[in-house]
Amino acid sequence: MPYDPSAFPPFAVTVDLVVLTVQRHALCALAVRRGEPPYQGRWALPGGFVRGDEDLATAAARELAEETGLHAHDPAGPAPVNAAHLEQLATYGDPKRDPRMRVVSVAHLALAPDLPAPRAGGDARSVRWAPVEDLLDQEDGYGRDGELTAPLAFDHARILADGVERARSKIEYSSLATAFCPQEFTVGELRRVYEAVWGVALDPRNFHRKVTGTPGFLVPTGGTTTRQGGRPAQLFRAGGATLLNPPMLRPEA
Amino acid sequence: MPYDPSAFPPFAVTVDLVVLTVQRHALCALAVRRGEPPYQGRWALPGGFVRGDEDLATAAARELAEETGLHAHDPAGPAPVNAAHLEQLATYGDPKRDPRMRVVSVAHLALAPDLPAPRAGGDARSVRWAPVEDLLDQEDGYGRDGELTAPLAFDHARILADGVERARSKIEYSSLATAFCPQEFTVGELRRVYEAVWGVALDPRNFHRKVTGTPGFLVPTGGTTTRQGGRPAQLFRAGGATLLNPPMLRPEA
DNA sequence: ATCATAGTCGTCTGCTTGACGATAAACAGG
DNA sequence: CCTGTTTATCGTCAAGCAGACGACTATGAT
């Protein structure tokens, strides 16, 4: 068939971000409050249009930096100070997903360590970390605290659920859970990440044996810390290994 | 920021298909020969523009049917006769990936059993199954057989490689390998699928123990066949289980 | 001094895997 | 008919890993 510019319809292309972190033993996602219709006043995932000369990954990294101050951490190369893992998640293109026009959104998944401050780009009250459980469980209605009582805008609940599921399954067979930790961390901190993401309790002794026994997963830095209380714990850095073999098994139950 | 139609650039959105099957012990992909520039005469993945009122999965299923006569098999619901597994793979949007204009392509992965005939939509010689190894190993140059000597058009080599890697890893922990088999198949046929996709030899006895011992993976139909020669083998159908736990381990080496 | 908290090292038991022997049931060819 | 070849299927054994859990260590809090 010949190449004819009128033969295909124009689309707007956006990137939406599922940014996850672990706060106070809970898996949390970044949400922004919408300032205009549609879904005005509702919470949504951060995101924006892809520019005309921009790659998809670049657009996602730009939005991430604008929203959080985090820099995407390319697996190769040294990690910057405020580094986050960033990967493409999936693409959503239902013709009716945006009532205004045809929008195809390329969702990305970002994993970040617990940040000192939410660092809103603009209005501080319009962006927040919220437990993913709260964001996904919302039914249409009024809540007692007057916050977060409506489901996420657009199809963002589905996108968030897909992102959470990706994170849950990927930490099973990769070292991705370290992306939730600061540069140096203890085995216990890493375990609490797994527990928060999976929503289960893990045996500290078996977990310790597993992660320290997997070659290339963790490298000791030599230091220790007592920031979690109790006996001082060894500090580790993420090793070069990206694939866990055999994987860390998620308890069924 | 206000909603302004001029604030974002228009994109063309396409779907590209990585359609895989197993033929004569080799993992093969569907390739079409391009009739027009750019990359005229080169092989490429099948694909096309997403229509204005069409979902991405719908567009992929339509292209798949046009190109192969296969119908996408939604995990829920009964499998049609010519059923193929279809899932979204990833999205490619480098600004320079198509020299004509800005095109974002949502690649999909389809897995099909060995088909009686390639069933080209148009010109029979312009579409063919080719071993993925051949398609990916192509260097720029001339081959002895005068065929398939150039790399795939656009960034399709990368897309194909990503699709193959997805298939290779996904059959480890899911029952997806059955998508390469006809409705009824033997343990040996399923093993040959794994061997072709992974490019390794598996021990028939251990493989048999593993797949027949995993509850919900295979259900016996009662029949037997000798179509592979040798002793008659039991026929099975794919069971309801989609996740293999524990997974089938891919030999390292 | 005592307790609570977290971290780390071991032990034991059962399951899974990988290597491989042995048997069974078909077909091909002499 | 007999024999070799091919494929399927069952069994055995040892090594490795995971889950359950006891024991001990090193901190800070009371």
Coordinates of C-alpha atoms (C1' of nucleotides) in Angstrom, one line a residue:
Chain A
M1 CA 0.0 0.0 0.0
P2 CA 1.3 3.5 -0.8
Y3 CA 2.4 5.9 1.8
D4 CA -0.3 8.5 2.3
P5 CA -0.2 10.9 5.3
S6 CA -4.0 11.0 5.3
A7 CA -4.3 7.3 5.6
F8 CA -3.8 7.2 9.3
P9 CA -5.3 9.2 12.1
P10 CA -3.1 11.4 14.4
F11 CA -2.6 10.4 18.0
A12 CA -1.3 12.3 21.0
V13 CA 1.3 10.2 22.8
T14 CA 2.0 10.7 26.5
V15 CA 4.0 9.0 29.2
D16 CA 2.5 8.1 32.5
L17 CA 4.6 7.2 35.5
V18 CA 4.1 4.6 38.2
V19 CA 6.6 5.7 40.8
L20 CA 6.9 3.4 43.7
T21 CA 8.7 3.6 47.0
V22 CA 8.5 2.0 50.4
Q23 CA 7.5 4.2 53.3
R24 CA 6.8 3.1 56.8
H25 CA 6.5 -0.6 55.8
A26 CA 4.0 0.2 53.0
L27 CA 4.4 0.3 49.3
C28 CA 3.5 3.8 48.1
A29 CA 3.0 5.4 44.7
L30 CA 3.3 9.0 43.6
A31 CA -0.1 10.7 42.8
V32 CA -0.8 14.1 41.6
R33 CA -4.1 16.0 42.0
R34 CA -5.6 17.1 38.7
G35 CA -6.2 20.8 38.3
E36 CA -8.4 20.8 35.3
P37 CA -11.1 18.7 33.7
P38 CA -11.6 16.0 33.0
Y39 CA -11.4 14.3 36.4
Q40 CA -10.7 17.7 38.0
G41 CA -9.7 17.3 41.6
R42 CA -9.1 13.6 41.3
W43 CA -5.8 11.9 41.9
A44 CA -3.9 10.7 38.9
L45 CA -0.5 9.3 38.0
P46 CA 2.1 11.9 37.0
G47 CA 2.7 12.2 33.3
G48 CA 2.7 14.4 30.2
F49 CA 3.1 14.7 26.5
V50 CA 6.0 13.3 24.6
R51 CA 7.8 16.0 22.8
G52 CA 8.3 16.0 19.0
D53 CA 12.0 15.2 19.1
E54 CA 12.1 13.1 22.3
D55 CA 12.5 9.4 22.8
L56 CA 9.9 7.6 25.0
A57 CA 12.5 6.8 27.7
T58 CA 13.8 10.4 27.6
A59 CA 10.3 11.7 28.1
A60 CA 9.7 9.4 31.0
A61 CA 13.0 10.5 32.6
R62 CA 12.1 14.1 32.1
E63 CA 8.7 13.8 33.7
L64 CA 10.2 11.9 36.6
A65 CA 12.8 14.6 37.2
E66 CA 10.2 17.3 37.0
E67 CA 7.9 15.6 39.4
T68 CA 10.3 14.2 42.0
G69 CA 13.8 15.5 41.3
L70 CA 14.9 11.9 40.7
H71 CA 17.2 11.0 37.9
A72 CA 16.7 7.9 35.9
H73 CA 19.5 5.4 36.5
D74 CA 20.6 3.7 33.3
P75 CA 21.6 0.2 34.4
A76 CA 25.0 0.8 32.7
G77 CA 27.1 3.6 34.1
P78 CA 27.4 5.0 37.6
A79 CA 24.3 5.8 39.7
P80 CA 23.8 9.4 40.4
V81 CA 23.0 10.5 43.9
N82 CA 19.2 10.8 43.4
A83 CA 18.9 7.7 41.3
A84 CA 15.8 5.7 40.5
H85 CA 15.3 2.6 38.4
L86 CA 13.2 3.4 35.3
E87 CA 11.7 0.9 32.8
Q88 CA 8.9 0.8 30.3
L89 CA 5.8 -0.8 31.7
A90 CA 3.1 -1.1 29.0
T91 CA 1.1 1.0 26.6
Y92 CA -2.6 1.9 27.0
G93 CA -4.6 3.0 24.0
D94 CA -8.2 2.4 24.4
P95 CA -10.0 4.9 22.1
K96 CA -12.2 6.1 25.0
R97 CA -9.5 6.3 27.7
D98 CA -9.4 10.1 27.4
P99 CA -12.7 11.8 26.6
R100 CA -11.0 14.7 24.9
M101 CA -9.1 13.0 22.2
R102 CA -7.2 9.9 21.1
V103 CA -4.3 9.5 23.5
V104 CA -1.9 6.6 23.6
S105 CA 0.0 6.5 26.9
V106 CA 3.3 4.7 27.3
A107 CA 3.4 3.9 31.0
H108 CA 6.7 3.6 32.8
L109 CA 7.6 2.1 36.1
A110 CA 10.1 3.9 38.4
L111 CA 11.4 2.5 41.7
A112 CA 12.9 4.9 44.2
P113 CA 14.3 4.7 47.7
D114 CA 12.5 6.5 50.5
L115 CA 13.0 10.2 49.8
P116 CA 13.5 12.9 52.3
A117 CA 10.9 15.1 50.8
P118 CA 8.2 14.7 48.1
R119 CA 9.8 17.6 46.3
A120 CA 6.7 18.8 44.3
G121 CA 7.5 20.6 41.1
G122 CA 4.8 23.1 41.8
D123 CA 2.1 23.1 44.4
A124 CA 3.2 20.9 47.3
R125 CA -0.3 19.8 48.2
S126 CA -1.0 18.6 44.7
V127 CA 1.5 15.8 44.8
R128 CA 1.9 13.1 47.4
W129 CA 2.9 9.6 48.2
A130 CA 0.0 7.3 48.9
P131 CA -0.1 3.6 49.8
V132 CA -1.0 1.7 46.7
E133 CA -3.6 -0.2 48.6
D134 CA -5.5 3.0 49.3
L135 CA -5.2 4.2 45.7
L136 CA -6.4 0.9 44.3
D137 CA -9.2 0.2 46.9
Q138 CA -10.9 3.5 46.3
E139 CA -14.6 3.2 45.6
D140 CA -16.5 6.2 44.3
G141 CA -17.8 8.0 47.5
Y142 CA -16.8 10.1 50.4
G143 CA -14.2 9.2 52.9
R144 CA -14.0 10.3 56.5
D145 CA -10.7 12.1 56.1
G146 CA -11.9 13.9 53.0
E147 CA -9.0 12.7 51.0
L148 CA -8.4 10.2 48.3
T149 CA -11.9 9.0 48.2
A150 CA -12.3 8.6 44.5
P151 CA -10.7 6.1 42.2
L152 CA -7.7 7.4 40.1
A153 CA -8.5 9.4 37.0
F154 CA -8.6 7.8 33.5
D155 CA -7.4 4.2 33.5
H156 CA -4.7 5.0 36.0
A157 CA -5.9 2.4 38.5
R158 CA -5.3 -0.3 36.0
I159 CA -1.9 1.1 35.1
L160 CA -1.0 1.3 38.7
A161 CA -2.1 -2.2 39.3
D162 CA -0.1 -3.4 36.4
G163 CA 3.0 -1.5 37.7
V164 CA 2.6 -3.0 41.2
E165 CA 2.3 -6.4 39.8
R166 CA 5.4 -5.9 37.6
A167 CA 7.4 -4.8 40.7
R168 CA 6.0 -7.7 42.8
S169 CA 7.0 -10.3 40.3
K170 CA 10.3 -8.8 39.2
I171 CA 11.9 -8.7 42.6
E172 CA 11.4 -12.4 42.7
Y173 CA 14.0 -13.2 40.0
S174 CA 16.1 -10.0 39.8
S175 CA 18.0 -7.7 42.2
L176 CA 15.5 -4.9 41.6
A177 CA 14.5 -4.7 45.2
T178 CA 17.7 -2.9 45.8
A179 CA 16.3 0.0 43.8
F180 CA 14.1 0.7 46.8
C181 CA 17.1 1.0 49.1
P182 CA 19.6 3.7 49.6
Q183 CA 23.1 3.1 48.2
E184 CA 24.2 1.4 51.3
F185 CA 21.7 -0.8 53.2
T186 CA 21.4 -3.7 55.5
V187 CA 20.0 -7.1 54.9
G188 CA 17.1 -6.3 57.3
E189 CA 16.3 -3.1 55.3
L190 CA 16.2 -5.2 52.1
R191 CA 14.0 -7.7 53.8
R192 CA 11.5 -5.0 54.8
V193 CA 11.4 -4.0 51.2
Y194 CA 10.3 -7.4 50.1
E195 CA 7.8 -7.6 53.0
A196 CA 6.3 -4.3 52.0
V197 CA 6.1 -5.0 48.3
W198 CA 4.7 -8.5 48.8
G199 CA 2.7 -7.7 51.8
V200 CA 4.0 -10.8 53.7
A201 CA 6.3 -11.6 56.6
L202 CA 9.6 -13.3 55.8
D203 CA 11.8 -15.3 58.1
P204 CA 14.8 -13.1 58.8
R205 CA 17.2 -16.1 59.1
N206 CA 16.3 -17.7 55.8
F207 CA 16.2 -14.4 54.1
H208 CA 19.6 -13.6 55.3
R209 CA 21.0 -16.9 54.2
K210 CA 19.4 -16.5 50.8
V211 CA 20.6 -13.0 49.9
T212 CA 24.1 -13.3 51.4
G213 CA 24.5 -16.7 49.7
T214 CA 23.6 -15.6 46.2
P215 CA 26.9 -14.7 44.5
G216 CA 27.0 -11.1 43.1
F217 CA 23.8 -10.0 44.7
L218 CA 25.3 -8.1 47.7
V219 CA 28.8 -6.8 48.3
P220 CA 29.7 -5.8 51.9
T221 CA 31.0 -2.2 52.2
G222 CA 32.7 -3.0 55.5
G223 CA 30.7 -0.5 57.5
T224 CA 27.9 -1.2 60.0
T225 CA 24.9 0.7 61.2
T226 CA 22.5 0.6 64.1
R227 CA 19.9 2.9 62.5
Q228 CA 17.3 0.2 62.8
G229 CA 18.0 -0.4 66.5
G230 CA 19.3 -3.7 67.9
R231 CA 22.6 -5.3 67.1
P232 CA 24.7 -3.4 64.5
A233 CA 24.1 -4.7 61.0
Q234 CA 26.5 -5.0 58.1
L235 CA 26.1 -2.5 55.3
F236 CA 26.0 -3.7 51.7
R237 CA 25.8 -2.3 48.3
A238 CA 24.0 -3.8 45.3
G239 CA 26.3 -6.2 43.5
G240 CA 26.6 -6.5 39.7
A241 CA 24.2 -9.5 39.4
T242 CA 20.8 -8.5 38.0
L243 CA 19.3 -11.9 37.8
L244 CA 18.7 -14.1 40.8
N245 CA 19.1 -17.7 40.1
P246 CA 17.5 -19.5 41.8
P247 CA 14.8 -16.9 42.4
M248 CA 13.6 -15.6 45.7
L249 CA 10.3 -17.4 46.1
R250 CA 7.2 -15.4 47.0
P251 CA 5.3 -17.3 49.7
E252 CA 1.9 -18.3 48.4
A253 CA -0.6 -18.4 51.2
Chain B
M1 CA -1.4 23.9 32.3
P2 CA -4.4 24.4 30.0
Y3 CA -5.4 22.0 27.4
D4 CA -4.1 23.2 24.1
P5 CA -4.2 21.0 21.0
S6 CA -1.2 22.8 19.6
A7 CA 0.9 22.0 22.7
F8 CA 1.7 18.5 21.6
P9 CA 3.0 17.1 18.3
P10 CA 0.9 14.5 16.3
F11 CA 2.2 10.9 16.1
A12 CA 1.4 8.0 13.9
V13 CA 0.8 4.9 16.0
T14 CA 1.4 1.4 14.5
V15 CA 1.4 -2.1 15.8
D16 CA 4.2 -4.5 14.8
L17 CA 3.9 -8.2 15.3
V18 CA 6.5 -10.7 16.4
V19 CA 4.7 -13.9 15.4
L20 CA 6.6 -17.0 16.5
T21 CA 6.2 -20.7 15.8
V22 CA 8.2 -23.8 15.9
Q23 CA 9.0 -25.5 12.6
R24 CA 11.4 -28.5 12.1
H25 CA 13.0 -28.0 15.6
A26 CA 13.6 -24.3 15.0
L27 CA 12.0 -21.2 16.4
C28 CA 10.7 -19.2 13.4
A29 CA 9.2 -15.8 13.0
L30 CA 6.9 -14.3 10.4
A31 CA 8.6 -11.8 8.1
V32 CA 7.2 -9.8 5.2
R33 CA 9.1 -8.3 2.3
R34 CA 8.7 -4.5 2.0
G35 CA 7.3 -3.3 -1.3
E36 CA 8.1 0.3 -1.0
P37 CA 10.8 2.6 0.4
P38 CA 12.2 3.0 2.9
Y39 CA 13.9 -0.3 3.2
Q40 CA 12.3 -1.5 0.0
G41 CA 13.0 -5.2 -0.7
R42 CA 14.1 -5.7 2.9
W43 CA 12.4 -8.1 5.3
A44 CA 10.4 -6.6 8.1
L45 CA 7.9 -7.6 10.8
P46 CA 4.2 -7.5 9.8
G47 CA 2.3 -4.5 11.1
G48 CA 0.3 -1.5 10.2
F49 CA -1.4 1.6 11.4
V50 CA -3.8 1.6 14.3
R51 CA -7.2 2.9 13.2
G52 CA -8.9 5.9 14.7
D53 CA -11.5 4.0 16.7
E54 CA -9.5 0.9 17.4
D55 CA -7.9 -0.4 20.6
L56 CA -4.2 -1.5 20.4
A57 CA -5.0 -5.1 21.1
T58 CA -7.7 -5.0 18.5
A59 CA -5.4 -3.6 15.9
A60 CA -2.8 -6.3 16.7
A61 CA -5.4 -9.0 16.4
R62 CA -6.6 -7.6 13.1
E63 CA -3.1 -7.4 11.6
L64 CA -2.5 -11.0 12.8
A65 CA -5.6 -12.3 11.1
E66 CA -4.9 -10.4 7.9
E67 CA -1.4 -11.7 7.8
T68 CA -1.8 -15.3 8.9
G69 CA -5.5 -16.1 9.3
L70 CA -4.9 -16.8 13.0
H71 CA -7.3 -15.5 15.5
A72 CA -6.1 -14.0 18.8
H73 CA -7.0 -16.2 21.7
D74 CA -8.2 -14.3 24.7
P75 CA -7.1 -16.2 27.8
A76 CA -10.7 -16.3 28.9
G77 CA -13.2 -18.0 26.7
P78 CA -12.9 -21.0 24.4
A79 CA -10.1 -21.2 22.0
P80 CA -11.1 -20.9 18.3
V81 CA -9.7 -23.4 15.9
N82 CA -6.9 -21.2 14.5
A83 CA -6.0 -19.8 17.9
A84 CA -2.8 -17.9 18.8
H85 CA -1.6 -16.4 22.0
L86 CA -1.3 -12.6 21.7
E87 CA 0.1 -10.2 24.2
Q88 CA 1.6 -6.7 24.1
L89 CA 5.4 -6.7 24.0
A90 CA 6.8 -3.2 24.2
T91 CA 6.6 0.2 22.5
Y92 CA 9.3 1.7 20.4
G93 CA 9.3 5.4 19.8
D94 CA 12.8 6.6 18.9
P95 CA 12.3 9.9 16.9
K96 CA 14.5 8.6 14.1
R97 CA 13.2 5.0 13.9
D98 CA 11.2 5.9 10.8
P99 CA 12.8 8.4 8.4
R100 CA 9.5 9.6 7.0
M101 CA 7.8 10.8 10.2
R102 CA 7.3 10.3 13.9
V103 CA 6.0 6.8 14.4
V104 CA 5.4 5.1 17.7
S105 CA 5.0 1.4 17.3
V106 CA 3.4 -0.8 19.9
A107 CA 4.9 -4.2 19.3
H108 CA 2.9 -7.4 20.1
L109 CA 4.0 -10.9 20.6
A110 CA 2.0 -13.8 19.1
L111 CA 2.7 -17.5 19.5
A112 CA 1.2 -20.0 17.1
P113 CA 1.3 -23.7 16.5
D114 CA 3.0 -25.0 13.4
L115 CA 0.6 -24.0 10.6
P116 CA -0.3 -26.0 7.5
A117 CA 0.3 -23.1 5.2
P118 CA 1.7 -19.6 5.6
R119 CA -1.6 -18.2 4.3
A120 CA -0.3 -15.0 2.9
G121 CA -2.8 -12.2 2.8
G122 CA -1.6 -11.0 -0.6
D123 CA 1.6 -12.1 -2.5
A124 CA 2.6 -15.5 -1.2
R125 CA 6.3 -14.9 -1.8
S126 CA 6.3 -11.7 0.2
V127 CA 5.6 -13.4 3.5
R128 CA 7.5 -16.3 5.0
W129 CA 8.6 -18.0 8.1
A130 CA 12.3 -17.7 8.8
P131 CA 14.4 -19.1 11.7
V132 CA 14.9 -16.2 14.1
E133 CA 18.5 -17.1 14.2
D134 CA 18.8 -16.2 10.5
L135 CA 16.8 -13.1 10.9
L136 CA 18.9 -11.8 13.8
D137 CA 22.3 -12.9 12.6
Q138 CA 22.0 -11.1 9.3
E139 CA 24.9 -8.7 8.5
D140 CA 24.7 -6.3 5.7
G141 CA 25.9 -8.2 2.6
Y142 CA 25.1 -10.9 0.1
G143 CA 24.2 -14.5 1.0
R144 CA 24.8 -17.6 -1.1
D145 CA 21.1 -18.4 -1.5
G146 CA 20.3 -14.8 -2.4
E147 CA 17.7 -14.5 0.4
L148 CA 17.5 -12.8 3.7
T149 CA 20.9 -11.3 3.6
A150 CA 20.1 -7.9 5.0
P151 CA 19.1 -7.0 8.5
L152 CA 15.5 -6.4 9.2
A153 CA 14.1 -3.0 8.3
F154 CA 13.7 -0.2 10.8
D155 CA 14.4 -1.3 14.4
H156 CA 12.7 -4.6 13.8
A157 CA 15.8 -6.7 14.7
R158 CA 15.7 -5.2 18.1
I159 CA 11.9 -5.8 18.4
L160 CA 12.3 -9.4 17.3
A161 CA 15.1 -10.0 19.8
D162 CA 13.0 -8.5 22.6
G163 CA 10.1 -10.8 21.5
V164 CA 12.2 -13.9 21.4
E165 CA 13.7 -13.1 24.8
R166 CA 10.2 -12.6 26.2
A167 CA 9.1 -16.0 24.9
R168 CA 12.2 -17.7 26.2
S169 CA 11.8 -16.3 29.6
K170 CA 8.0 -16.6 29.8
I171 CA 7.9 -20.4 29.1
E172 CA 10.0 -20.8 32.2
Y173 CA 7.4 -19.8 34.6
S174 CA 4.1 -20.1 32.7
S175 CA 2.3 -22.7 30.6
L176 CA 2.8 -20.5 27.5
A177 CA 4.8 -23.2 25.6
T178 CA 1.5 -24.9 25.0
A179 CA 0.6 -22.0 22.7
F180 CA 3.1 -23.5 20.2
C181 CA 1.4 -26.8 20.3
P182 CA -1.9 -28.0 18.6
Q183 CA -4.9 -28.5 20.8
E184 CA -3.8 -32.0 21.6
F185 CA -0.2 -32.8 21.9
T186 CA 2.2 -35.2 23.6
V187 CA 4.8 -34.6 26.3
G188 CA 7.5 -35.2 23.7
E189 CA 6.1 -32.6 21.4
L190 CA 6.0 -30.1 24.2
R191 CA 9.5 -30.9 25.1
R192 CA 10.6 -30.3 21.5
V193 CA 9.0 -26.8 21.8
Y194 CA 11.1 -26.0 24.8
E195 CA 14.2 -27.4 23.1
A196 CA 13.6 -25.3 20.0
V197 CA 12.8 -22.1 21.9
W198 CA 15.7 -22.4 24.2
G199 CA 18.1 -24.0 21.8
V200 CA 19.1 -26.7 24.3
A201 CA 18.5 -30.4 24.7
L202 CA 16.4 -31.5 27.7
D203 CA 16.4 -34.9 29.4
P204 CA 13.1 -36.6 28.2
R205 CA 12.7 -38.4 31.5
N206 CA 13.1 -35.4 33.8
F207 CA 11.0 -33.3 31.5
H208 CA 8.2 -35.9 31.6
R209 CA 8.3 -36.1 35.3
K210 CA 8.2 -32.3 35.7
V211 CA 5.3 -31.5 33.4
T212 CA 3.1 -34.4 34.4
G213 CA 3.8 -33.8 38.0
T214 CA 2.8 -30.1 37.9
P215 CA -0.9 -30.0 38.9
G216 CA -3.1 -28.2 36.3
F217 CA -0.5 -28.0 33.6
L218 CA -1.6 -30.9 31.5
V219 CA -4.8 -32.9 31.4
P220 CA -4.8 -36.2 29.6
T221 CA -7.4 -36.6 26.8
G222 CA -7.3 -40.3 26.9
G223 CA -6.1 -40.7 23.4
T224 CA -2.7 -41.7 22.1
T225 CA -0.7 -41.1 19.0
T226 CA 2.3 -42.4 17.2
R227 CA 2.8 -39.5 14.9
Q228 CA 6.3 -39.0 16.2
G229 CA 7.2 -42.6 15.7
G230 CA 8.2 -45.0 18.4
R231 CA 6.0 -46.1 21.3
P232 CA 2.5 -44.5 21.4
A233 CA 2.4 -41.4 23.5
Q234 CA -0.4 -40.1 25.6
L235 CA -2.2 -37.0 24.3
F236 CA -2.8 -34.0 26.5
R237 CA -4.5 -30.7 26.4
A238 CA -3.3 -27.6 28.2
G239 CA -4.7 -27.4 31.7
G240 CA -6.1 -24.3 33.4
A241 CA -2.9 -23.5 35.2
T242 CA -1.1 -20.5 33.7
L243 CA 1.7 -20.1 36.2
L244 CA 4.3 -22.8 36.8
N245 CA 5.3 -23.1 40.3
P246 CA 8.1 -24.0 40.8
P247 CA 9.2 -22.9 37.3
M248 CA 10.8 -25.0 34.6
L249 CA 14.4 -24.1 34.9
R250 CA 16.3 -23.2 31.8
P251 CA 19.7 -24.9 31.8
E252 CA 22.5 -22.4 32.0
A253 CA 25.5 -23.3 30.0
Chain C
dA1 C1' 21.4 -5.2 85.6
dT2 C1' 17.7 -6.4 82.8
dC3 C1' 14.9 -6.3 78.9
dA4 C1' 13.7 -5.6 74.2
dT5 C1' 15.2 -5.4 69.5
dA6 C1' 17.6 -6.8 65.5
dG7 C1' 21.2 -9.4 63.3
dT8 C1' 23.7 -13.7 62.4
dC9 C1' 25.0 -18.6 62.5
dG10 C1' 23.4 -23.5 62.6
dT11 C1' 20.6 -27.7 62.3
dC12 C1' 17.2 -30.7 60.5
dT13 C1' 13.8 -32.4 57.3
dG14 C1' 11.4 -32.7 53.0
dC15 C1' 11.1 -31.5 48.2
dT16 C1' 13.0 -30.8 43.7
dT17 C1' 16.4 -31.5 40.4
dG18 C1' 19.9 -33.6 37.5
dA19 C1' 22.1 -37.9 35.9
dC20 C1' 21.0 -42.0 34.3
dG21 C1' 19.4 -47.3 34.3
dA22 C1' 15.6 -50.1 32.8
dT23 C1' 11.4 -51.3 30.5
dA24 C1' 7.6 -50.8 27.0
dA25 C1' 5.4 -50.3 22.6
dA26 C1' 5.5 -49.1 18.1
dC27 C1' 7.8 -49.5 13.1
dA28 C1' 11.4 -50.9 9.5
dG29 C1' 14.1 -54.2 7.3
dG30 C1' 15.9 -58.7 6.6
Chain D
dC1 C1' 9.4 -63.9 12.7
dC2 C1' 13.3 -61.6 14.7
dT3 C1' 16.1 -57.7 15.5
dG4 C1' 17.5 -53.1 15.7
dT5 C1' 15.8 -48.3 16.1
dT6 C1' 12.9 -44.9 17.9
dT7 C1' 10.2 -42.8 21.3
dA8 C1' 7.7 -43.0 25.7
dT9 C1' 7.5 -43.9 30.5
dC10 C1' 8.8 -45.5 35.2
dG11 C1' 12.3 -45.8 38.9
dT12 C1' 16.5 -44.8 41.7
dC13 C1' 20.0 -42.2 43.8
dA14 C1' 22.6 -38.2 45.4
dA15 C1' 23.1 -33.2 45.7
dG16 C1' 21.1 -28.8 46.6
dC17 C1' 17.8 -25.7 48.3
dA18 C1' 13.9 -24.1 51.2
dG19 C1' 11.0 -23.8 55.3
dA20 C1' 10.9 -24.3 60.3
dC21 C1' 13.1 -23.0 64.1
dG22 C1' 16.9 -23.1 68.1
dA23 C1' 20.7 -20.5 69.7
dC24 C1' 23.7 -16.8 70.4
dT25 C1' 25.4 -11.8 69.7
dA26 C1' 25.5 -6.9 70.1
dT27 C1' 23.3 -2.8 70.6
dG28 C1' 20.0 0.8 73.1
dA29 C1' 16.3 1.6 76.6
dT30 C1' 14.5 1.4 81.4

